[in-house]
Short mmCIF file of C-alpha atoms and ligand atoms in Angstrom, two decimals:
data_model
loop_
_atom_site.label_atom_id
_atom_site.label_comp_id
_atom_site.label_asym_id
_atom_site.label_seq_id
_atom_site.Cartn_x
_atom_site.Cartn_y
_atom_site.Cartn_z
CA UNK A 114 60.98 45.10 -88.89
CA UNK A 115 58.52 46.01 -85.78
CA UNK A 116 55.38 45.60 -88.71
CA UNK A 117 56.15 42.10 -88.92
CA UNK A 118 53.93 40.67 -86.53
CA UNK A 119 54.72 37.38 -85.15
CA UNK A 120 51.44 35.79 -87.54
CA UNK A 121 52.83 37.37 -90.77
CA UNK A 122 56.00 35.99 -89.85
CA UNK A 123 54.65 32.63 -89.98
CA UNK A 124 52.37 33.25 -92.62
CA UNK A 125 55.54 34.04 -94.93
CA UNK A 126 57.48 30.88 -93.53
CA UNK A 127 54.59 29.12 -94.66
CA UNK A 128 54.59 31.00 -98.08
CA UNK A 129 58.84 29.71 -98.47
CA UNK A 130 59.41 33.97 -98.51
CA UNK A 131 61.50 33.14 -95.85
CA UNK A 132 64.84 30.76 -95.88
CA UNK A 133 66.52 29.49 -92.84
CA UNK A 134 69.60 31.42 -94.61
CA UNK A 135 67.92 34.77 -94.98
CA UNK A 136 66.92 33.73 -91.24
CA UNK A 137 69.90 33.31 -89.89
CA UNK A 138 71.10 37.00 -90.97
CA UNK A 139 67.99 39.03 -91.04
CA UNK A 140 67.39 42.20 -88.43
CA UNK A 141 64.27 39.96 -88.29
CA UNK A 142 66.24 37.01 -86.51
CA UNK A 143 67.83 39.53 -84.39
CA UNK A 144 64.32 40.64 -83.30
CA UNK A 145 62.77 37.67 -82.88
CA UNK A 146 66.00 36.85 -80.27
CA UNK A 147 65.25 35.21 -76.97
CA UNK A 148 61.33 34.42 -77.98
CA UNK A 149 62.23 32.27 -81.13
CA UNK A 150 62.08 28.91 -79.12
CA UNK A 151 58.65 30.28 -78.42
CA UNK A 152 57.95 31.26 -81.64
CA UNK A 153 58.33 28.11 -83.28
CA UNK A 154 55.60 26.47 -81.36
CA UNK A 155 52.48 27.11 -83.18
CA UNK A 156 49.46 27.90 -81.51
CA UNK A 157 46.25 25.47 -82.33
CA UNK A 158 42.72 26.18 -81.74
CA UNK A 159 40.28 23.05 -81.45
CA UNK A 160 37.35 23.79 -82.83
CA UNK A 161 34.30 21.39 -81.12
CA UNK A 162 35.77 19.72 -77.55
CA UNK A 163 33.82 16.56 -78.35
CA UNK A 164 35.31 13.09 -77.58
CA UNK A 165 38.37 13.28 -80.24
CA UNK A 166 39.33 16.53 -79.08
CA UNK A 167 39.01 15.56 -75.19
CA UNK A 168 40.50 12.16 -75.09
CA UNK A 169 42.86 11.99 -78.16
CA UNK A 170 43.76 15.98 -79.54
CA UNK A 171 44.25 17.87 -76.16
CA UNK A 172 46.20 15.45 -74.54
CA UNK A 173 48.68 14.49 -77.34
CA UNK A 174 49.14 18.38 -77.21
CA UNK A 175 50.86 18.40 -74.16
CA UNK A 176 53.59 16.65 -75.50
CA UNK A 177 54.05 17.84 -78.87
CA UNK A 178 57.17 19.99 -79.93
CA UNK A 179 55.96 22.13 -82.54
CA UNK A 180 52.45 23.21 -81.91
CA UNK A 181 50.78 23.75 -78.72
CA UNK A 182 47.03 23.54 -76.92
CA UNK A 183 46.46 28.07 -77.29
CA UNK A 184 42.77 28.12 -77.96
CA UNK A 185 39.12 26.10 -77.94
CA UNK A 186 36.10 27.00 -80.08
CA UNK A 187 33.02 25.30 -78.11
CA UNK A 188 29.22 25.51 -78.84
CA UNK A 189 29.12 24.55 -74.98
CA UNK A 190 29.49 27.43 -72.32
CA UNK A 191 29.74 24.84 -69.02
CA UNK A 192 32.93 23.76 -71.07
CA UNK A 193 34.75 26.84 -71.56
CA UNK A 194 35.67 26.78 -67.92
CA UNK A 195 36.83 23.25 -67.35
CA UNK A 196 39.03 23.44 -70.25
CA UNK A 197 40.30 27.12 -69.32
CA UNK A 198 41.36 25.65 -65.69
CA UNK A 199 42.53 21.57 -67.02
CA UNK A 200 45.09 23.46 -69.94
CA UNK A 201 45.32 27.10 -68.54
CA UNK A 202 43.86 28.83 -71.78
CA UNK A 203 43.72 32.41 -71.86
CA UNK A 204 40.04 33.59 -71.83
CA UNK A 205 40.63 35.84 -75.06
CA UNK A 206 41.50 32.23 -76.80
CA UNK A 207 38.42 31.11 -76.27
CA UNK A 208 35.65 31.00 -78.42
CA UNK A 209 31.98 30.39 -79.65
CA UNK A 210 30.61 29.77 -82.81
CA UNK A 211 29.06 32.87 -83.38
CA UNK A 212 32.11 34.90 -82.51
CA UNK A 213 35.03 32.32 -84.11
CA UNK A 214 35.52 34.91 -87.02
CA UNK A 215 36.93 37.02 -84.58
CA UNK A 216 40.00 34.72 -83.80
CA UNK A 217 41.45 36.59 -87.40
CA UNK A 218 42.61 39.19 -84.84
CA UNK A 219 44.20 36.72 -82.02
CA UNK A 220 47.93 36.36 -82.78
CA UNK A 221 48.08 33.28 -80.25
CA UNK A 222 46.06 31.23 -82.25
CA UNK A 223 47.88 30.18 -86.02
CA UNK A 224 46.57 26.64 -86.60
CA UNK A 225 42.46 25.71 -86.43
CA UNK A 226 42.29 22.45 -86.34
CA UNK A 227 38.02 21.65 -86.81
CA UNK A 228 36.82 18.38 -84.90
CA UNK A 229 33.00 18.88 -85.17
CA UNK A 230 30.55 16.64 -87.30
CA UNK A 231 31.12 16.09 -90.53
CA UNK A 232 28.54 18.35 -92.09
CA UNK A 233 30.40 21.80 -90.59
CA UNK A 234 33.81 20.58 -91.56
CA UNK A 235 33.41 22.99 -94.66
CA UNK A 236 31.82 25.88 -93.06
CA UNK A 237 34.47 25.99 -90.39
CA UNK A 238 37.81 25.22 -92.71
CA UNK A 239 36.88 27.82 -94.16
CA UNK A 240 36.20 29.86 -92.15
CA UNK A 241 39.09 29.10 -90.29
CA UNK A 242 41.12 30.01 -93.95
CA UNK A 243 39.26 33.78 -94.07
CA UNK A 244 40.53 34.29 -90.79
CA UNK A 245 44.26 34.20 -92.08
CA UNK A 246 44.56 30.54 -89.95
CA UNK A 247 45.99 27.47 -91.20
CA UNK A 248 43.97 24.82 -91.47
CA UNK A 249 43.66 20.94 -90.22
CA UNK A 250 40.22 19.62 -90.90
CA UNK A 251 39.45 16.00 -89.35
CA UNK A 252 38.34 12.98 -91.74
CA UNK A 253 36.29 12.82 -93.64
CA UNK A 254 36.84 16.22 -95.16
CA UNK A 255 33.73 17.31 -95.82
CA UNK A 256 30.35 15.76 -97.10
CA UNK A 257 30.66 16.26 -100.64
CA UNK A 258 33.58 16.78 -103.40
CA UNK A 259 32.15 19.80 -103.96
CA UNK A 260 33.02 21.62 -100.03
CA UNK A 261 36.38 19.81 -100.26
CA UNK A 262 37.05 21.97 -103.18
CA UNK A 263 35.70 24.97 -101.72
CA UNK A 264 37.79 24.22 -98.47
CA UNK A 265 40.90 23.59 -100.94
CA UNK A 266 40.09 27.03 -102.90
CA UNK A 267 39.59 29.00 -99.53
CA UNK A 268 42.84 27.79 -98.26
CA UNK A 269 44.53 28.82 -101.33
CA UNK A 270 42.83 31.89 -101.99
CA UNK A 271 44.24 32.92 -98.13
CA UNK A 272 47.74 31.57 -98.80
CA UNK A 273 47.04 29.19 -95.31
CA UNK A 274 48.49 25.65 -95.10
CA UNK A 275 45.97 22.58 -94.95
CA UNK A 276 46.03 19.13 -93.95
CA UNK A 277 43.65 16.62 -93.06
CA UNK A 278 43.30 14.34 -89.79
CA UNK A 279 44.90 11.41 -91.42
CA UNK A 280 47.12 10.37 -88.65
CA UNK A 281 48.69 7.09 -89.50
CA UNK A 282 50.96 9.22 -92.39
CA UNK A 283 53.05 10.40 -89.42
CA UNK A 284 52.45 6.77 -87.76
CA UNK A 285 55.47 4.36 -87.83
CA UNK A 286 53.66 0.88 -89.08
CA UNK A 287 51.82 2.97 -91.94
CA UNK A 288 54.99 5.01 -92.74
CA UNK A 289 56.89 1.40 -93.19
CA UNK A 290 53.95 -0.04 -95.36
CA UNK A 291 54.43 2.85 -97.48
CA UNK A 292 58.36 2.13 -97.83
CA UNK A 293 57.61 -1.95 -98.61
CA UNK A 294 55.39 -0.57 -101.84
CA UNK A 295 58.00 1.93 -102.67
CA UNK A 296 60.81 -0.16 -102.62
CA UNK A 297 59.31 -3.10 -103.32
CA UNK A 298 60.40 -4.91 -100.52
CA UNK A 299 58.18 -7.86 -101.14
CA UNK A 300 57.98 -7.55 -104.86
CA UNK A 301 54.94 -5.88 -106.75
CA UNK A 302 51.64 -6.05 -104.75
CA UNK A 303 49.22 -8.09 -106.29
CA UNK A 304 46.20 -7.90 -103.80
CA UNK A 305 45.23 -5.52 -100.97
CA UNK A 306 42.10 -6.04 -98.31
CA UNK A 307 41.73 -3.51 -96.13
CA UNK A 308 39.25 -4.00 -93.82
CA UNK A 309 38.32 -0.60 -91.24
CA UNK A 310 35.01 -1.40 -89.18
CA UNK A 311 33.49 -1.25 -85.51
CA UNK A 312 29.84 -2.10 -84.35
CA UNK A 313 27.95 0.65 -83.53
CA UNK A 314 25.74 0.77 -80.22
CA UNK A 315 24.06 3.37 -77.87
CA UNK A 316 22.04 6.27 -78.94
CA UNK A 317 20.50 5.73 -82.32
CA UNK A 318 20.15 9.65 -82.38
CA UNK A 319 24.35 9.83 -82.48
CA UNK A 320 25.32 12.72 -85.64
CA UNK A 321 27.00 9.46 -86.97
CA UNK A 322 24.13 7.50 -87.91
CA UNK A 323 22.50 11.12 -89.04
CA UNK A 324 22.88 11.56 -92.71
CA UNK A 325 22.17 15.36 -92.27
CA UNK A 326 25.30 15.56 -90.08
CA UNK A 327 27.52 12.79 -91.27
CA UNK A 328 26.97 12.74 -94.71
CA UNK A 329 26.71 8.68 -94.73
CA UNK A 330 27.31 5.66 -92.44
CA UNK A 331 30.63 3.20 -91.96
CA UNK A 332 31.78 4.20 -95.48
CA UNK A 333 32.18 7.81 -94.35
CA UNK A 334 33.55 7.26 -91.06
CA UNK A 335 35.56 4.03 -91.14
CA UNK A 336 35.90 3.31 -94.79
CA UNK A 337 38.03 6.15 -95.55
CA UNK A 338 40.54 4.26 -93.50
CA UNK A 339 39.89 0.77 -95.52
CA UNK A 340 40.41 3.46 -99.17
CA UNK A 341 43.28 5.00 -97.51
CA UNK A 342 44.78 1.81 -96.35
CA UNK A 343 43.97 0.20 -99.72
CA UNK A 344 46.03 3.41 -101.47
CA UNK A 345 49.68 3.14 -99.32
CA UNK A 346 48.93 -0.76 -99.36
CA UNK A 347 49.25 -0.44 -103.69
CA UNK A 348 50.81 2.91 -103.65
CA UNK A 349 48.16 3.98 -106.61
CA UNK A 350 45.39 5.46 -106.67
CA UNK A 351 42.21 2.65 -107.84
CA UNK A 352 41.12 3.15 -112.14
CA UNK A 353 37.59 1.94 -110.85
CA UNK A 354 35.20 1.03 -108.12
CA UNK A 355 32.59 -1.62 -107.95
CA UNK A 356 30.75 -1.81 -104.57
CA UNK A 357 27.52 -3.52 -102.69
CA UNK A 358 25.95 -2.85 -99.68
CA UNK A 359 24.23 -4.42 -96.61
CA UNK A 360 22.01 -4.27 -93.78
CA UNK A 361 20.64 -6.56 -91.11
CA UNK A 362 20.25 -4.00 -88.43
CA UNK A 363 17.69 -1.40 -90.61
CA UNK A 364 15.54 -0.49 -87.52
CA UNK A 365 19.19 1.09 -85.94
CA UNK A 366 20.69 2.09 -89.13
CA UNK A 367 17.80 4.00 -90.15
CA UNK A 368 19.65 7.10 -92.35
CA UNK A 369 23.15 5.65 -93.45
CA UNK A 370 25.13 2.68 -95.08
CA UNK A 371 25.37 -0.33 -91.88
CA UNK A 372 27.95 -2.49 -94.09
CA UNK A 373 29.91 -1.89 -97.16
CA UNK A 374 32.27 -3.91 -99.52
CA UNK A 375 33.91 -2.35 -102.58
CA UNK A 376 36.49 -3.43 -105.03
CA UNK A 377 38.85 -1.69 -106.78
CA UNK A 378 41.27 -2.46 -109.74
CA UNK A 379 44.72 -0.33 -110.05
CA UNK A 380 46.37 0.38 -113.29
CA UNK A 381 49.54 -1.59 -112.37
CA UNK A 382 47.43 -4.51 -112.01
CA UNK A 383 46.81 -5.26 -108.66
CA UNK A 384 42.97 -5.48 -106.74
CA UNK A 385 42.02 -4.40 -104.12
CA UNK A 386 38.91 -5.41 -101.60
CA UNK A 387 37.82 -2.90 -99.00
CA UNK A 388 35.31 -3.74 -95.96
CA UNK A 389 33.88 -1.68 -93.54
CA UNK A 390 30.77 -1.40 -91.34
CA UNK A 391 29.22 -0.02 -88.23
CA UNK A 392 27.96 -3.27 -87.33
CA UNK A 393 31.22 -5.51 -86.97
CA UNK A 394 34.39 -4.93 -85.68
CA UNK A 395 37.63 -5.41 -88.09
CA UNK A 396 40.34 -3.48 -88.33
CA UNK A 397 43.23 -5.22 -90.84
CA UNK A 398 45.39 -4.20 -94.17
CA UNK A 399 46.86 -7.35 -95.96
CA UNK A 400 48.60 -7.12 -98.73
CA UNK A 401 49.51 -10.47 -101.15
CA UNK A 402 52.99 -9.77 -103.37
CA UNK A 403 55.11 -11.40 -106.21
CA UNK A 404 57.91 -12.47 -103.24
CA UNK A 405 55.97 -12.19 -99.97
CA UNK A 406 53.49 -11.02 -98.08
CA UNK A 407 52.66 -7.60 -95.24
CA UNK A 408 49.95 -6.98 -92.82
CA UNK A 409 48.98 -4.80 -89.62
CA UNK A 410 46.68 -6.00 -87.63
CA UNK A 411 45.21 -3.32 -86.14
CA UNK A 412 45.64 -1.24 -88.88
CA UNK A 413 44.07 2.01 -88.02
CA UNK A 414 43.48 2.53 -84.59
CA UNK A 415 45.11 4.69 -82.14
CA UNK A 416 45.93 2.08 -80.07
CA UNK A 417 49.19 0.87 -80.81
CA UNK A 418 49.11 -0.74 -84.42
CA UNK A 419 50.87 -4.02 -84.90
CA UNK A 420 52.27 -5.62 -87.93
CA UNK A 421 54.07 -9.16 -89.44
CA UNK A 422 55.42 -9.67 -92.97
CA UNK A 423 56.15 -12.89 -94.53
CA UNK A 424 60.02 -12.02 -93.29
CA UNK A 425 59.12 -11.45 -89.30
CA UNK A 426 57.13 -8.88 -87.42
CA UNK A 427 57.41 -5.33 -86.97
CA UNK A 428 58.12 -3.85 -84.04
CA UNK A 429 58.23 0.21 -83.62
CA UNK A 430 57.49 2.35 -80.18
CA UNK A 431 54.29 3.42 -79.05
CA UNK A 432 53.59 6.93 -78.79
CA UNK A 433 50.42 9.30 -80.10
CA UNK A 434 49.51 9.44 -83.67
CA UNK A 435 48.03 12.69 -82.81
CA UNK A 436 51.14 14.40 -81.67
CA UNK A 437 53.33 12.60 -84.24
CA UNK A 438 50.72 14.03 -86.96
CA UNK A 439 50.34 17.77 -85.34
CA UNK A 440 53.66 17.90 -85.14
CA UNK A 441 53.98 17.08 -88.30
CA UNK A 442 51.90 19.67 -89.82
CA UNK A 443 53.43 22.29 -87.74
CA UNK A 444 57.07 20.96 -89.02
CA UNK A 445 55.45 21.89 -92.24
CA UNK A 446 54.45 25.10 -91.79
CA UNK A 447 57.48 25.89 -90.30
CA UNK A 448 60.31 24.02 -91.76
CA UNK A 449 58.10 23.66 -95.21
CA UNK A 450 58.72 19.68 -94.72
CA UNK A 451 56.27 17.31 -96.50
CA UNK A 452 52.11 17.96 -95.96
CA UNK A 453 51.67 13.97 -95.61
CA UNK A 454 47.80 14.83 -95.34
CA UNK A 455 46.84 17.67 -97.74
CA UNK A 456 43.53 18.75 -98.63
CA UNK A 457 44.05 16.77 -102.05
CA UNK A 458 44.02 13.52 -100.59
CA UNK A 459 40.90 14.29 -98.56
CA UNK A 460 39.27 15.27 -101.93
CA UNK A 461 40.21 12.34 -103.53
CA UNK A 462 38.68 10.24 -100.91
CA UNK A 463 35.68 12.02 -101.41
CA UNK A 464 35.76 11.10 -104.79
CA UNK A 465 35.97 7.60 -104.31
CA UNK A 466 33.59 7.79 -101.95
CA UNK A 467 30.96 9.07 -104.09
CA UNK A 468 32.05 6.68 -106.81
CA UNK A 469 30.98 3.48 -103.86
CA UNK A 470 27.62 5.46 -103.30
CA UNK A 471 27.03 5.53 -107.22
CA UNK A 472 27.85 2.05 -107.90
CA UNK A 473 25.81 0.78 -105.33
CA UNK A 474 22.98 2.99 -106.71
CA UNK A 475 23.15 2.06 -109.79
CA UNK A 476 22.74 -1.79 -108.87
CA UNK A 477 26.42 -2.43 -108.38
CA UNK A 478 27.97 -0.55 -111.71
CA UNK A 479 31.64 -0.73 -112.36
CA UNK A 480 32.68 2.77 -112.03
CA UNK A 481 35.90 4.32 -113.86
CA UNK A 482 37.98 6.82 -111.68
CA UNK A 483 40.45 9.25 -113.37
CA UNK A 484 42.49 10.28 -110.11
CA UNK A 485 45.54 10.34 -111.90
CA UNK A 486 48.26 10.63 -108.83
CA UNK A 487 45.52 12.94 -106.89
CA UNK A 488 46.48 12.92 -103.35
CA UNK A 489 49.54 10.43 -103.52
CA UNK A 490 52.41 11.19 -101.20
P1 NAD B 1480 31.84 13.77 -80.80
O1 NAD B 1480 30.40 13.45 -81.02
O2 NAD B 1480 32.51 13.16 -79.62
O3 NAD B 1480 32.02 15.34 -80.69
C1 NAD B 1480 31.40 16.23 -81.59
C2 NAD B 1480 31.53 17.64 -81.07
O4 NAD B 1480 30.83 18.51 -81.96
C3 NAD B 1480 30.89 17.83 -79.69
O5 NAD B 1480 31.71 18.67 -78.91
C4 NAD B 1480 29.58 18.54 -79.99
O6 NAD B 1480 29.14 19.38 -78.94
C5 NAD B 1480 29.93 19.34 -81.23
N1 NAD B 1480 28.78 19.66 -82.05
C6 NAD B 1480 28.53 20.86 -82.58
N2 NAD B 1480 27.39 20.85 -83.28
C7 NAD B 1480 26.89 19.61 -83.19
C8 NAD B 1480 25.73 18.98 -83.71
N3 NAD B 1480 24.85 19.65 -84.48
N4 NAD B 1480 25.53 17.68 -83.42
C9 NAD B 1480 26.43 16.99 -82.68
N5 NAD B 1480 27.55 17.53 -82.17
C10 NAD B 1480 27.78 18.84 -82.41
O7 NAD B 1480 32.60 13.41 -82.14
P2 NAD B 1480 34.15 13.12 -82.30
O8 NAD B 1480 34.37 11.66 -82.15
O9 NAD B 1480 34.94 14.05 -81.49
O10 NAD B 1480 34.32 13.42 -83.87
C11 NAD B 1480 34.48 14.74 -84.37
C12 NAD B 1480 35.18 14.68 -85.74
O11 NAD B 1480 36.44 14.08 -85.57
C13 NAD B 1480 34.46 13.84 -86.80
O12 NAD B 1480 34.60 14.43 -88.04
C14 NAD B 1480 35.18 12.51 -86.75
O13 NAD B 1480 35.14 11.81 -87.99
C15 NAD B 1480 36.58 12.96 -86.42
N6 NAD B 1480 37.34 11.93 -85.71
C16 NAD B 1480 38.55 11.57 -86.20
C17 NAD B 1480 39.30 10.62 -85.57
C18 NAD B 1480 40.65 10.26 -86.09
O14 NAD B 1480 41.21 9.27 -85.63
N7 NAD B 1480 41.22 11.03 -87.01
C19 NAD B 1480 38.80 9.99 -84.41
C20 NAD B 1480 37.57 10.39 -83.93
C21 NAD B 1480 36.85 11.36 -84.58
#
């Protein structure tokens, strides 16, 4: 048993090679004795130590059960030392850009989770993936359908886990939306708005309002919440798109979309209307049905989300997306529970986001989507 190292060990936990029952009789369970506590608390590497990672990722990793702060990957040498002392990471855990490849040897390290622009999403999932390392890639997945797929391919082809930074799957209010379209608490759902949107200030120079680097505007960066929130609020995926765009800031929104609207039709019958924008703030998911009605209201932040139905409010606890949701994909790895973000769903996103982007190019075309149950879960 000594050759199983402690990141093949997870690796085949990941793969289902290895059963709690098998576990609980092995030599290997034997040898894995007093450090098994340890060794179900997977290591995570941030990748970029921007604002998310600072403010949201690190901290929420202080308090998570399954996965721990073990490594940063920074383009920024002055922060290699403040983040070394603040969360008392090793120096071999920490790394550039230029020498990330090298993490494939570092057995502290099992989960890269990649929180830099949008445009290196793909470059660093994978690879994160040829390094033998799982693999959480913040929203939106990449820039194109075509790197989600070659994220989702690398992944595969290394037999490494991925999920995407959806947080509000592990999030209480979005987890009970999801269980009032399931079991049809209020009846069928015969409209959705979803509305995800903030107004944009400060340097005009930002990598979001840099098509190079973000790959579009508000539709990239807060209208995958409004498509997401639009998806659980129906619980299928849209047969078509039909969206229009606007601006009335063009001198600031030089390179991407300021303002978008879209509508979508489902194949049960229900419509859905999606706003978002860098130029307003909204941040709601409504939902009309056949006996009743649901909202939340905010319904993607990570401040705490809050919600009413046509029956009362609802009420859950506060605590961090971001460790309910790294936890969560840790749980996976290691107790194969559900993925509630794979790489699927961040495709299929993608795909609806390049389905806006078409209609609005081609003056506002109703465009057919085959998705199929793509990304459902
Ligand atoms: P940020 O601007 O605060 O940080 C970006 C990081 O990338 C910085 O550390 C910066 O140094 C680094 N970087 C490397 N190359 C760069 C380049 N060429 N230009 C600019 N920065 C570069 O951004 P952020 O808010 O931390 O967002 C990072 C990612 O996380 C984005 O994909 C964003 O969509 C996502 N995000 C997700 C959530 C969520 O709730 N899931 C919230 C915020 C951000």
């Amino acid at each position: 048993m000594t050759h199983i190292t402690r990141r093949h060990f997870n690796r085949r936990l990941s793969e289902g090679l290895l059963g709690t029952a098998i576990l609980a009789h092995s030599p290997l369970a034997c040898a894995m004795g007093a450090k098994e506590r340890e060794d179900r608390s997977l290591g995570i590497a941030l990748v970029g130590l921007g604002g998310y990672s600072t403010y949201q990722l690190a901290p929420a990793l202080q308090d998570t059960k399954f996965c721990h702060l073990a490594g940063i990957v920074t383009g920024t040498k002055a922060k290699e030392g403040i983040w070394a002392s603040k969360y008392n990471i090793e120096e071999k855990n920490i790394y550039n850009y230029e020498n990330f490849d090298s993490i494939a040897e570092n057995e502290d390290i099992d989960i890269v989770y990649v929180v830099l622009p949008n445009s290196m999403h793909a470059e660093f999932s994978i690879r994160a993936a040829k390094a033998g390392k799982h693999v959480i890639c913040e929203k939106p997945m990449a820039i194109s359908v075509g790197e989600c797929d070659e994220i989702i391919d690398a992944c595969k082809r290394a037999g490494v886990k991925l999920g995407i930074g959806y947080r509000l799957h592990s999030e209480p209010y979005t987890q009970e939306i999801k269980k009032y379209v399931k079991e049809k608490t209020f009846g069928e759902v015969n409209y959705v708005m979803a509305e995800a949107a903030y107004r944009s200030r400060g340097n005009p120079g930002q990598w979001r309002l840099n098509k190079a680097l973000s790959g579009g505007g508000a539709l990239v960066n807060m209208g995958v919440y409004s498509i997401q929130s639009a998806i659980y609020g129906t619980g299928e995926n849209p047969i078509s798109v039909t969206a229009q765009e606007f601006s009335t800031r063009p001198e600031y929104f030089k390179d991407t979309d300021e303002t978008i609207t879209a509508q979508f039709e489902f194949p049960g019958g229900s419509m859905g209307n999606i706003f978002t924008s860098h130029n307003a703030s909204a941040n709601r998911l409504y939902a009309s049905c056949t006996n009743g009605w649901f909202s939340l209201q905010p319904a993607s932040t990570y401040i705490p989300l809050a919600g009413e139905t046509s029956r009362g409010p609802i009420q859950f606890p506060n605590e961090s997306q971001q460790k309910l949701q790294m936890d969560d994909f840790a749980s996976h790895i290691l107790h194969g529970t559900i993925n509630r973000a794979p790489g699927e769903m961040g495709k299929r996103d993608m795909i609806i986001v390049e389905a806006i982007y078409k209609s609005i190019a081609e003056g506002n075309r109703k465009i057919s989507l085959d998705l199929g149950k793509m990304g459902l879960v």
